[in-house]
Each structure stands twice: as structure tokens, then as C-alpha cells.
Coordinates of C-alpha atoms and ligand atoms in Angstrom, one line a residue:
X1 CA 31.6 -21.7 11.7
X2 CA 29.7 -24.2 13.8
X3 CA 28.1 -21.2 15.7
X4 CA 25.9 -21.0 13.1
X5 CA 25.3 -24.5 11.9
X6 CA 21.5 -24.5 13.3
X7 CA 20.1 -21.6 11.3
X8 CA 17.6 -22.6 9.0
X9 CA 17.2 -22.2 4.9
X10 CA 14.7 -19.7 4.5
X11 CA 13.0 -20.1 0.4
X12 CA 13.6 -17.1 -1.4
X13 CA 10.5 -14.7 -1.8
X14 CA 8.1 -16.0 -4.6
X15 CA 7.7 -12.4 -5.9
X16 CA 11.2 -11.7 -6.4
X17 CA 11.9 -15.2 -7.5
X18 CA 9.2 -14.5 -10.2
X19 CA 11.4 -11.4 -11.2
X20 CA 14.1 -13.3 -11.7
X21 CA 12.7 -16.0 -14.1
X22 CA 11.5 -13.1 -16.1
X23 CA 14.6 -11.5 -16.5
X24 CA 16.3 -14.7 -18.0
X25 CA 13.6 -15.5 -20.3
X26 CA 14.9 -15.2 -23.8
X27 CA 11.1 -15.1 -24.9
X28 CA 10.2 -12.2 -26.9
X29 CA 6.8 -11.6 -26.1
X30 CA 7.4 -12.0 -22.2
X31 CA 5.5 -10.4 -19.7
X32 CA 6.1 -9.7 -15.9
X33 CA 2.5 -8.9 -13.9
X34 CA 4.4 -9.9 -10.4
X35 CA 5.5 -6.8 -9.9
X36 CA 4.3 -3.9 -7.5
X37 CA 6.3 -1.1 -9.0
X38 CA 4.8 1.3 -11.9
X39 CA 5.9 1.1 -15.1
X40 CA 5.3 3.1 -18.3
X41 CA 4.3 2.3 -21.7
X42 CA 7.1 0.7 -22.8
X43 CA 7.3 -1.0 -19.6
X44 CA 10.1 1.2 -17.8
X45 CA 10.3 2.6 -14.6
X46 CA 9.1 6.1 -14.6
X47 CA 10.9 9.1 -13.0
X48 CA 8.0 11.2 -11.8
X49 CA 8.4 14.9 -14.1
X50 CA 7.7 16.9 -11.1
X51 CA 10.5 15.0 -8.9
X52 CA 13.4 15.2 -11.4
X53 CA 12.5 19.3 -11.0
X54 CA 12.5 19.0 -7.5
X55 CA 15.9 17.2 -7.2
X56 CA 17.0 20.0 -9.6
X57 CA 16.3 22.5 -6.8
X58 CA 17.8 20.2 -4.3
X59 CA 21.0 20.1 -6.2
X60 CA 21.3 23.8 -6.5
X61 CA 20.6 24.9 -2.8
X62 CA 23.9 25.5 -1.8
X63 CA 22.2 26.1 2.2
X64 CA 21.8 22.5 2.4
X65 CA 24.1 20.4 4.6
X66 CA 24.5 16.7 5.9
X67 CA 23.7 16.9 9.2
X68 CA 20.8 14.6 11.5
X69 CA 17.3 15.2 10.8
X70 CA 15.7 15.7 14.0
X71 CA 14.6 12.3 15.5
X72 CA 10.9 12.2 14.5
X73 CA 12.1 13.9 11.1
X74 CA 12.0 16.8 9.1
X75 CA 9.3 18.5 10.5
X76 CA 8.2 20.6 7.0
X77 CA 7.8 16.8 5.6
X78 CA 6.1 15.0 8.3
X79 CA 3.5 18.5 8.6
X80 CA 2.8 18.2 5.4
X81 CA 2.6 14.7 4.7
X82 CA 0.2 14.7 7.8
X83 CA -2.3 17.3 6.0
X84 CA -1.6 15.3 2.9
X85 CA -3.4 12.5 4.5
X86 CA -5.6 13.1 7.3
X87 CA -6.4 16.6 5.3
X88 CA -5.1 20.3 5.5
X89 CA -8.6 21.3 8.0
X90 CA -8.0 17.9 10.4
X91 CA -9.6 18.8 13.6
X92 CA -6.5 16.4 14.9
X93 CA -4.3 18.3 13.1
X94 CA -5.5 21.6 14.5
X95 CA -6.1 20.2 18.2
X96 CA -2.5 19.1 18.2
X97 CA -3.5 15.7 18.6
X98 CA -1.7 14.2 15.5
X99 CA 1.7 12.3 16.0
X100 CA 3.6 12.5 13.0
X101 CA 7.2 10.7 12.5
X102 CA 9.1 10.3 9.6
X103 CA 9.9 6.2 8.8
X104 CA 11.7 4.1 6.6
X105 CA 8.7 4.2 3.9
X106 CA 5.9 2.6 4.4
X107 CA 7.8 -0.6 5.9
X108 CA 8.9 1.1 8.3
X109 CA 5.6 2.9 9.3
X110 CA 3.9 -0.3 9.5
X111 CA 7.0 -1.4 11.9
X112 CA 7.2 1.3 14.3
X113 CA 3.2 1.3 14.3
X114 CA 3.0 -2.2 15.3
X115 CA 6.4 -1.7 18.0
X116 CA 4.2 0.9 19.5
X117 CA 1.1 -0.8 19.8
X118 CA 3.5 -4.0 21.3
X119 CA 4.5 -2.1 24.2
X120 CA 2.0 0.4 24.8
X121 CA -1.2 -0.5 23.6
X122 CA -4.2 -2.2 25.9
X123 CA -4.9 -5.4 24.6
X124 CA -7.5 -7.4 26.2
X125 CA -6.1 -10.6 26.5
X126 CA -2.9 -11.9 24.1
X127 CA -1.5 -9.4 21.7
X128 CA -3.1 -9.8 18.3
X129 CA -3.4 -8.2 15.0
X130 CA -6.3 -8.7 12.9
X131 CA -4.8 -9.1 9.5
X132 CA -7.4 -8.9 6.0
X133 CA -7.3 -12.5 4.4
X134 CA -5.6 -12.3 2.0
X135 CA -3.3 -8.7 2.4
X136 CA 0.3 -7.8 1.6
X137 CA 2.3 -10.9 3.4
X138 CA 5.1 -9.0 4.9
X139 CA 2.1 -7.5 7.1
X140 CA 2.5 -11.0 9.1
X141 CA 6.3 -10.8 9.4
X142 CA 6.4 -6.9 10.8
X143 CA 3.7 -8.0 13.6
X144 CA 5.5 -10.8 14.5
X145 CA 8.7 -9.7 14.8
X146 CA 7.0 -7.3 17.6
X147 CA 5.5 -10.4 19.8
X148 CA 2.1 -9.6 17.9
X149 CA 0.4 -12.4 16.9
X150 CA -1.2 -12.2 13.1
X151 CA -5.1 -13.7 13.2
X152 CA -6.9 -13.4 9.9
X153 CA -10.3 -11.8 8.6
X154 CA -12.6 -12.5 6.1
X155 CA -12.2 -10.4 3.0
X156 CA -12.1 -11.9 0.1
X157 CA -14.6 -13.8 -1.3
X158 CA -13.5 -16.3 -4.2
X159 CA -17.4 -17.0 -5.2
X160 CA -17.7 -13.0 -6.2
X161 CA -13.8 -12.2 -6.5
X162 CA -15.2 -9.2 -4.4
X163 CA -15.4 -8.0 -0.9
X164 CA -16.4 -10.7 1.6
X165 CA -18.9 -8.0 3.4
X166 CA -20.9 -10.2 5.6
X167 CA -17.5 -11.6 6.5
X168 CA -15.9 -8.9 7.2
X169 CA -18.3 -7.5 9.2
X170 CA -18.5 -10.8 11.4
X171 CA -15.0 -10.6 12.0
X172 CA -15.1 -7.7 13.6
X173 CA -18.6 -8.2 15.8
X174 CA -17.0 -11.3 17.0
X175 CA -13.2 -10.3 17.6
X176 CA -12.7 -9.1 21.6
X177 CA -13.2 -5.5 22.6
X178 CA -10.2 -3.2 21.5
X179 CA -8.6 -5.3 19.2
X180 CA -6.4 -4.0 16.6
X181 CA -7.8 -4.5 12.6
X182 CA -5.4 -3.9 9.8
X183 CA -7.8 -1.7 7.3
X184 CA -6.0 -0.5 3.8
X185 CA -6.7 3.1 3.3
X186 CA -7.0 2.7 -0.6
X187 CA -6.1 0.4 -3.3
X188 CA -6.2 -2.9 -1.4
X189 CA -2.9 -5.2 -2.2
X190 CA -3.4 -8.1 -3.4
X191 CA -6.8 -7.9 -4.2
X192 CA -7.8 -4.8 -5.8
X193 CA -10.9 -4.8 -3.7
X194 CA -12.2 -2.0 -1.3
X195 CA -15.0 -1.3 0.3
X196 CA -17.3 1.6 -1.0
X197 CA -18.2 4.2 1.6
X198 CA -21.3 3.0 2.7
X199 CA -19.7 -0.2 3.3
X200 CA -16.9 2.1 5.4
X201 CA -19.5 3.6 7.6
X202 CA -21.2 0.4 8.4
X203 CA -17.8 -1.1 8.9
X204 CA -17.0 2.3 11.4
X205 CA -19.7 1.8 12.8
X206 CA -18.8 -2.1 14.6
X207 CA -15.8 -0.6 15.1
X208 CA -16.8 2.4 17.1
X209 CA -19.3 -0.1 18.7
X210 CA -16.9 -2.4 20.0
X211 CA -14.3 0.2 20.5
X212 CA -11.7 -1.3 18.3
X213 CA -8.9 0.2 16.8
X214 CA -8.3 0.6 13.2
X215 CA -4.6 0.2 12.2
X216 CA -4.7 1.9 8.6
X217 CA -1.9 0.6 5.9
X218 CA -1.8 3.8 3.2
X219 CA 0.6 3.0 0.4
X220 CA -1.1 4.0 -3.0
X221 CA -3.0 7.2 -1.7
X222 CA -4.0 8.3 -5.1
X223 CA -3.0 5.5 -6.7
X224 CA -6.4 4.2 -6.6
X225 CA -8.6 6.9 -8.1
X226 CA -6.0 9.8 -9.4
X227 CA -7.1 12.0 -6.8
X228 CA -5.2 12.2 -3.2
X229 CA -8.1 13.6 -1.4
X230 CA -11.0 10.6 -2.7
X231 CA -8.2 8.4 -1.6
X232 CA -8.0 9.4 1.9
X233 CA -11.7 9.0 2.1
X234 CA -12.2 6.4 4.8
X235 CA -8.9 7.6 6.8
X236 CA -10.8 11.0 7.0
X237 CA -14.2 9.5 7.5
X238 CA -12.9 7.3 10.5
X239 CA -10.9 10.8 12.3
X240 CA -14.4 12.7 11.8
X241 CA -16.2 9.7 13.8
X242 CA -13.6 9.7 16.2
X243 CA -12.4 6.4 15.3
X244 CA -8.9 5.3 17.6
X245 CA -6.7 4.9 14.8
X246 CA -3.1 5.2 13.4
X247 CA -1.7 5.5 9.5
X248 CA 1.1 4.4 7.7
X249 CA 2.1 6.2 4.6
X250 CA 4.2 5.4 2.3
X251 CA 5.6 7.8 -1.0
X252 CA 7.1 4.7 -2.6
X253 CA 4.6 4.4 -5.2
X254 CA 2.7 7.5 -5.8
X255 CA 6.0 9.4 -6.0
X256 CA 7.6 7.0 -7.2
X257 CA 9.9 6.9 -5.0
X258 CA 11.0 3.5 -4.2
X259 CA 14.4 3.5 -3.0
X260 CA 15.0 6.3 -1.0
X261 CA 12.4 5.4 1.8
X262 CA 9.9 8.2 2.7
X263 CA 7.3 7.5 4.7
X264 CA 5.3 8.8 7.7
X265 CA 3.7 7.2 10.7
X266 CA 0.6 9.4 12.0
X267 CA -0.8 8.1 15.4
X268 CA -3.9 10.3 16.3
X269 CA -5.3 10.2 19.5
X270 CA -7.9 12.0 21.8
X271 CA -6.0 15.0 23.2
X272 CA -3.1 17.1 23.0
X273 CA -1.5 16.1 26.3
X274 CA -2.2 12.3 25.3
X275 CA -0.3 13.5 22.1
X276 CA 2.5 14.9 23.4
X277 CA 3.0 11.5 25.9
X278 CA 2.8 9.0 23.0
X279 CA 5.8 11.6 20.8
X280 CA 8.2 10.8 23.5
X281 CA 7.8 7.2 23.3
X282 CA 7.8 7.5 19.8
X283 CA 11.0 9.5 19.8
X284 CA 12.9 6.8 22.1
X285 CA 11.3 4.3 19.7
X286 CA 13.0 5.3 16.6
X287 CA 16.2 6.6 18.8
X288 CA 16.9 3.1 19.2
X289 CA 16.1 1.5 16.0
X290 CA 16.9 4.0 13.0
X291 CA 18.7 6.6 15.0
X292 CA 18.0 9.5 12.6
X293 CA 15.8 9.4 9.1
X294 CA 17.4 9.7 6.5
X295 CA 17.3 13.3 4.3
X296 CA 17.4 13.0 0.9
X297 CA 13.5 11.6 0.1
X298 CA 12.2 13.5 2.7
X299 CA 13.3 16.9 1.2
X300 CA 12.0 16.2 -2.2
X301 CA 8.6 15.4 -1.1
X302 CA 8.8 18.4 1.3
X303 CA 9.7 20.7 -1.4
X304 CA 6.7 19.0 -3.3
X305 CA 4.1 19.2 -1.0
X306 CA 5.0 22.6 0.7
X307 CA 5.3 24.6 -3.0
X308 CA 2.0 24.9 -4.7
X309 CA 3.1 24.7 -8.1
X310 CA 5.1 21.5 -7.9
X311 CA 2.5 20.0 -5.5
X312 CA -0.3 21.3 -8.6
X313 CA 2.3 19.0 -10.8
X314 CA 2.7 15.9 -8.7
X315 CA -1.2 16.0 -9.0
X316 CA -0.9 15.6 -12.6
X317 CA 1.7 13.1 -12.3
X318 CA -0.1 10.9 -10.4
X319 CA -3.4 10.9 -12.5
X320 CA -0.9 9.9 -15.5
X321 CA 0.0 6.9 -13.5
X322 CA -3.4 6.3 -12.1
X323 CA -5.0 6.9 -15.6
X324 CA -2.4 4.6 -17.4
X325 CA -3.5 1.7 -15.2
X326 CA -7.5 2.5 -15.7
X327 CA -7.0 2.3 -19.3
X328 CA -5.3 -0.8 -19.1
X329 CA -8.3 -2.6 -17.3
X330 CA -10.7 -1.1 -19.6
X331 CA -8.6 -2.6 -22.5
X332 CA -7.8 -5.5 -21.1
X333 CA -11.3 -6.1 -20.0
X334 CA -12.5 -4.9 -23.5
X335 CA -10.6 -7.6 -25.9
X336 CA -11.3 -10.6 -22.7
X337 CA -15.0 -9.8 -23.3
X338 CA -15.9 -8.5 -26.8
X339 CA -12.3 -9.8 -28.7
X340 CA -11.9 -13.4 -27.6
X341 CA -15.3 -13.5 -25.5
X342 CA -13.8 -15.7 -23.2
X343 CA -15.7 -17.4 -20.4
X344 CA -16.8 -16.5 -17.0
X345 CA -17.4 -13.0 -15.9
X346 CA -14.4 -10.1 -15.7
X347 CA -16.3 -6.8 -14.5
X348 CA -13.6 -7.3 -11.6
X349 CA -11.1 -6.6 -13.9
X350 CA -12.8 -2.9 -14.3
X351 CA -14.4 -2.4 -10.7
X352 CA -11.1 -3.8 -8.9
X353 CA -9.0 -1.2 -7.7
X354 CA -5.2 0.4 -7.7
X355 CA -2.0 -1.4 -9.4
X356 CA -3.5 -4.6 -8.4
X357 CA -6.1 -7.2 -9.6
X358 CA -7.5 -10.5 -8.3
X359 CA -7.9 -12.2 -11.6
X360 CA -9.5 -15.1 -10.1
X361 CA -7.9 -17.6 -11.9
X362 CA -6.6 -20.8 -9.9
X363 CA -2.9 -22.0 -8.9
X364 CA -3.0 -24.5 -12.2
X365 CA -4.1 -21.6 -14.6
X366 CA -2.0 -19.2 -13.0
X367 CA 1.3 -21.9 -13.4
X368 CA 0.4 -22.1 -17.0
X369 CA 0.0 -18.7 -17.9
X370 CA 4.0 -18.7 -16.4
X371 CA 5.3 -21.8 -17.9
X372 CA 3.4 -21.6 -21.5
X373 CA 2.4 -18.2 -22.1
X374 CA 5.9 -16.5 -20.6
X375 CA 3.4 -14.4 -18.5
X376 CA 4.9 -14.1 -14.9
X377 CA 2.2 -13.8 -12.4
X378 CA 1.8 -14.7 -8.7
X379 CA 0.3 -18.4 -8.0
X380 CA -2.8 -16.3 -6.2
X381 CA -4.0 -15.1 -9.2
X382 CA -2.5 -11.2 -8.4
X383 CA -1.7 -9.5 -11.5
X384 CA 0.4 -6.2 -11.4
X385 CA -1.9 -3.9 -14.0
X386 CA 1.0 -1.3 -13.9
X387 CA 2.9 -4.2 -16.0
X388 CA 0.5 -3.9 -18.7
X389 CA 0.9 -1.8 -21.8
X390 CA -0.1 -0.7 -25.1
X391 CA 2.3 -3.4 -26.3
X392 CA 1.5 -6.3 -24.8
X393 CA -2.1 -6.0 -23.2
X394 CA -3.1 -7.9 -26.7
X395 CA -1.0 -11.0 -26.0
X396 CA -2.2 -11.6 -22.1
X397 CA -5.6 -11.2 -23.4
X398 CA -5.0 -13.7 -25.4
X399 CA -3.1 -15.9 -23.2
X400 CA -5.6 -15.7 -20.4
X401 CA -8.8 -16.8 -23.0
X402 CA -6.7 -19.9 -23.6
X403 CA -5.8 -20.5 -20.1
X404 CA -9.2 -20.2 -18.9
X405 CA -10.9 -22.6 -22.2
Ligands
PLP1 N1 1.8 -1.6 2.6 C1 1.3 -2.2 1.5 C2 -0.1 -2.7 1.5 C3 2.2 -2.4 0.4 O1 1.7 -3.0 -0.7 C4 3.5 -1.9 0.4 C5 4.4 -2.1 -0.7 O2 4.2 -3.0 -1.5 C6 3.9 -1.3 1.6 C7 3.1 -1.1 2.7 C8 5.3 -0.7 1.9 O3 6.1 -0.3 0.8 P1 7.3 0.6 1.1 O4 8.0 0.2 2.3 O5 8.1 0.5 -0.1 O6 6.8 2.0 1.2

């Protein structure tokens, strides 16, 4: 036992701590914003129509076994989830310059994306990862447990609960030739803010300048506008320019798939030979840290992407979520501005984007909206929009107008 007398007390997770004080709150009208998961109307977790038909067919194929995957994964998944995302005409797709694996969702993307870069990547000077300020915090964790070293960037800007532009673009004029930025594709988490694609090509074009290299984090590809291909706008963009970049992807959210872990690492680079180099590292990569992925999640969204009518029904699926979550800002924006007329300004609450909004309210209002109203919500001011409904979009209306008075 005294072995391991000197390991620390780590605090539990806020998020998941949040979760918990929900779940033991006798209050009626009780609320949970913290989380990142979809829910439906009446607030449960939704199995997506389209993948309950495609387990169906899973169930019934009497060819399927239990044998490995291949190491880099089932190659009908990771093809398609590569023309998914960089686009069914991709020149890199086409030029054999794409690198597709199969991960451990979109953690595990983001993992074996960053374990690449730690040992084969050409960083001038100390190994660093240029991380958005503020962006999903387990971002810091997965580069440091690789020896890279997390260094933030301007993004958010508190005065306009917008996009810190002129920031942003600083950052990156003044950061060292070749370093790595961590861009979200879509549907930026926590803050609901992206840029708009003039503010991508501007942002391309520093990046291009100073030959950096854009590490892109996808996990809500059409969770932001309903529509997979607007979604994959500035992953596309930055291929077409012949921007050095990877993607992680992720099919935790926008099939809801969660638990079973599918996800897809894409590394594209210049040439096919280049290409074919950086797969064998990648395969001894994964050798030694997940051995084979796992099947099940992988053949679902296979079956979905590679069949035309279920992939035609995932599409609706997916603006149902997307649209759900609109609606929900409009409302809540709606009774916050014409209902209780509450001060300050909320367009953000409309123009943010994805499952996630910056509310822009401050640790004291935020601890009250938990402790008085029942309303659990990150101390940052995050809420989860995908915890709104019908049913109680009224009461955290409410609740906010007499937090913020
Ligand atoms: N990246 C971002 C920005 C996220 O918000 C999340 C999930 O919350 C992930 C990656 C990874 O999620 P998962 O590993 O469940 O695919």
C-alpha cells in the first residue's frame, strides 16, 4: 500500500460533478445545461431513427464475425468517413494523399493526432500546441500527455461575447514559423462562436503565410448548420489552398453515438509517397496503443454512409437535431427579449453556433442560476442548448432575467 502513498487527489471533473447534483435534486422544475450530449423534447437521449435500422441490418447479417479489424480500421468506414469530411471529389482523396485511421472517437483522434505530431512533426524550437482560449479543456490534457506543451490564443472576446478577430489573427502573425494551431472545424465548444468564411480565408491566409499548420478538431460536423457539407466548409477551404493540415472526427454527437467510440483521424499531406510513409507510422502508432478498433460503431456508420438511402436518412436525422437546437435559441432569445425584456443584449444567443452557447453571464450569476434557480450550468457561462426544451425553455428564461436584474 505504501507504494502508492504519494499519488495525488485529483478534483473530480466540474462537468460531471454538475451532472451529478442534478440528478439528486428533488426540484421539479430542474434543469441540466452542463451537458454536451443531445437530448430530445422531453429531455431524453435520442436514438438516431436511421441507426436503430442500421443495427437492425447488423443483427441480421449472419456473414458477420468477431475477428480484428485491420489496424488502421475498417477500410469501408474510414473511406467513407474521409469523403464525408474532406468531400467525395477531394483532390487529396483522389491523389492518394489522405491518411485515414479509425480512433477511439473523437478523443482518440485528437490523441493519436497529437502522438504523431510529438514524434514526427518539425517543430521549430520546443513542442507546442496553440490551443483557442477558451476550447474544450481535455484539449490541454491530450497534448500534454504527448510532451506537447498547450499555449493559448486569443478567441474569445468577453466585451462582444464574439470572435476575438484581431486577436486571433495576432496570435498567429506572431506565433514561430510552423507551429501547430488547434482550429474547430464547426460548432466551436465552449463558445458557440466561429468564424464566418471571410474571416477563414483571412485567417488561411496568415497561416499559409507563415507556413503553419492547422490541427482541425471536427466533432459536431452538421451539428452546427443541419447540413454536413456547410459544416465542412473551412476543412475543405483549407485542403483547396493547400493548407498542411490534419482532422479529427468524431460520430459521437451527430450520430449519436456516444458510447461506442467511432471516430477517424485524417492526416493529409502533399504526395502519395509522403502518404504512404506517414500510414506506417500511423499503423505502429495505434499497434501499440489500441491494438485493433473496435467493430461494432464502425459498421453502423459504414452501413450508413456507404447506402444512399440510409445516408439520405441520417441527413434528416441530423437537421431534426440541428433544427431542435435553432428553435431553442430563437425561443429562448424570443421570451429573454420581447417576454421579460431583460437587460443587456442577447443576439449571441441566436448568431452563436452548435449545442453550445457563451451566455456571457459571470461566475456569481452563473453560481446563482445553480443554487437558486436549480438550473445546472458551467461556472463559464456555457450553456448546453441541446438541454433546452419545449418544457422548460420558459422557466430559464425566466430565471436568467432575474439573475441578470
Ligand atoms: N472535440 C471537441 C471539441 C469536443 O467537444 C468533443 C466532445 O465533447 C470531442 C472532441 C470528443 O468527443 P468524443 O471522444 O466523444 O468523440
Amino acid at each position: 500500500t505504501e507504494l502508492w502513498q504519494q499519488v495525488p487527489l485529483e478534483p473530480p471533473d466540474n462537468i460531471f460533478e454538475l451532472t451529478a447534483a442534478y440528478k439528486v435534486d428533488p426540484f421539479a422544475k430542474k434543469v441540466n445545461l452542463g451537458v454536451g450530449a443531445y437530448r430530445d423534447d422531453d429531455n431524453k437521449p435520442w436514438v438516431l431513427p436511421v441507426v436503430r435500422k442500421a443495427t437492425a441490418r447488423l443483427l441480421n447479417d449472419d456473414t458477420l464475425d468477431h475477428e480484428y479489424l485491420p489496424i488502421l480500421g475498417l477500410p469501408e468506414y474510414t473511406t467513407a468517413a474521409a469523403k464525408l469530411i474532406l468531400g467525395s471529389e477531394s483532390p487529396a482523396i483522389s491523389e492518394g494523399r489522405a491518411v485515414s485511421v479509425q480512433t477511439i472517437s473523437g478523443t482518440g483522434a485528437n490523441h493519436l493526432g497529437a502522438l504523431f505530431l510529438s514524434r514526427f512533426y518539425g517543430f521549430n524550437g520546443p513542442a507546442k500546441v496553440y490551443l483557442s482560449n477558451p476550447t474544450w479543456v481535455n484539449h490541454h490534457a491530450i497534448f500534454r500527455n504527448v510532451g506537447i506543451e498547450p499555449v493559448d490564443y486569443a478567441y474569445y472576446d468577453p466585451k462582444t461575447i464574439g470572435l476575438d478577430f484581431t486577436g486571433f489573427l495576432d496570435a498567429l502573425r506572431k506565433a514561430p514559423d510552423r507551429s501547430v494551431f488547434l482550429l474547430h472545424a464547426c460548432a466551436h465548444n465552449p463558445t458557440g462562436v466561429d468564424p464566418t468564411p471571410k474571416q477563414w480565408d483571412a485567417i488561411g491566409d496568415v497561416i499559409l503565410e507563415k507556413k503553419l499548420f492547422a490541427f482541425f478538431d471536427c466533432a459536431y460536423q452538421g451539428f452546427a448548420s443541419g447540413d454536413m457539407d456547410l459544416d465542412a466548409w473551412a476543412v475543405r477551404r483549407f485542403v483547396d489552398r493547400g493548407v498542411p493540415l490534419l482532422v479529427c472526427q468524431s460520430f459521437a454527437k451527430n450520430a449519436g453515438l456516444y458510447g461506442e467510440r467511432v471516430g477517424a483521424l485524417h492526416v493529409v499531406l502533399s504526395d502519395k509517397k509522403t502518404a504512404d510513409w506517414a500510414r506506417s507510422q500511423l499503423s505502429v502508432l495505434q499497434r501499440s496503443e489500441i491494438g485493433n478498433p473496435p467493430s461494432h460503431g464502425a459498421r453502423l456508420v459504414s452501413l450508413i454512409l456507404n447506402d444512399p438511402e440510409l445516408f439520405t436518412e441520417w441527413k434528416r436525422d441530423i437537421e431534426t437535431m440541428a433544427g431542435r437546437i435553432i428553435d431553442m435559441r430563437k425561443e429562448l432569445y424570443q421570451l429573454l427579449t420581447e417576454v421579460y425584456k431583460t437587460p443587456g443584449k442577447w443576439d449571441h444567443i441566436l448568431n452563436q453556433i452548435g449545442m453550445f452557447s457563451f451566455t456571457g453571464l459571470n461566475g456569481e450569476q452563473c453560481r446563482a442560476m445553480v443554487e437558486w434557480a436549480h438550473i445546472y450550468m458551467a461556472g463559464n457561462g456555457r450553456i448546453s442548448m441541446a438541454g433546452l426544451n419545449s418544457h422548460s425553455v420558459e422557466y430559464v428564461a425566466e430565471s436568467l432575467d432575474k439573475v441578470v436584474r
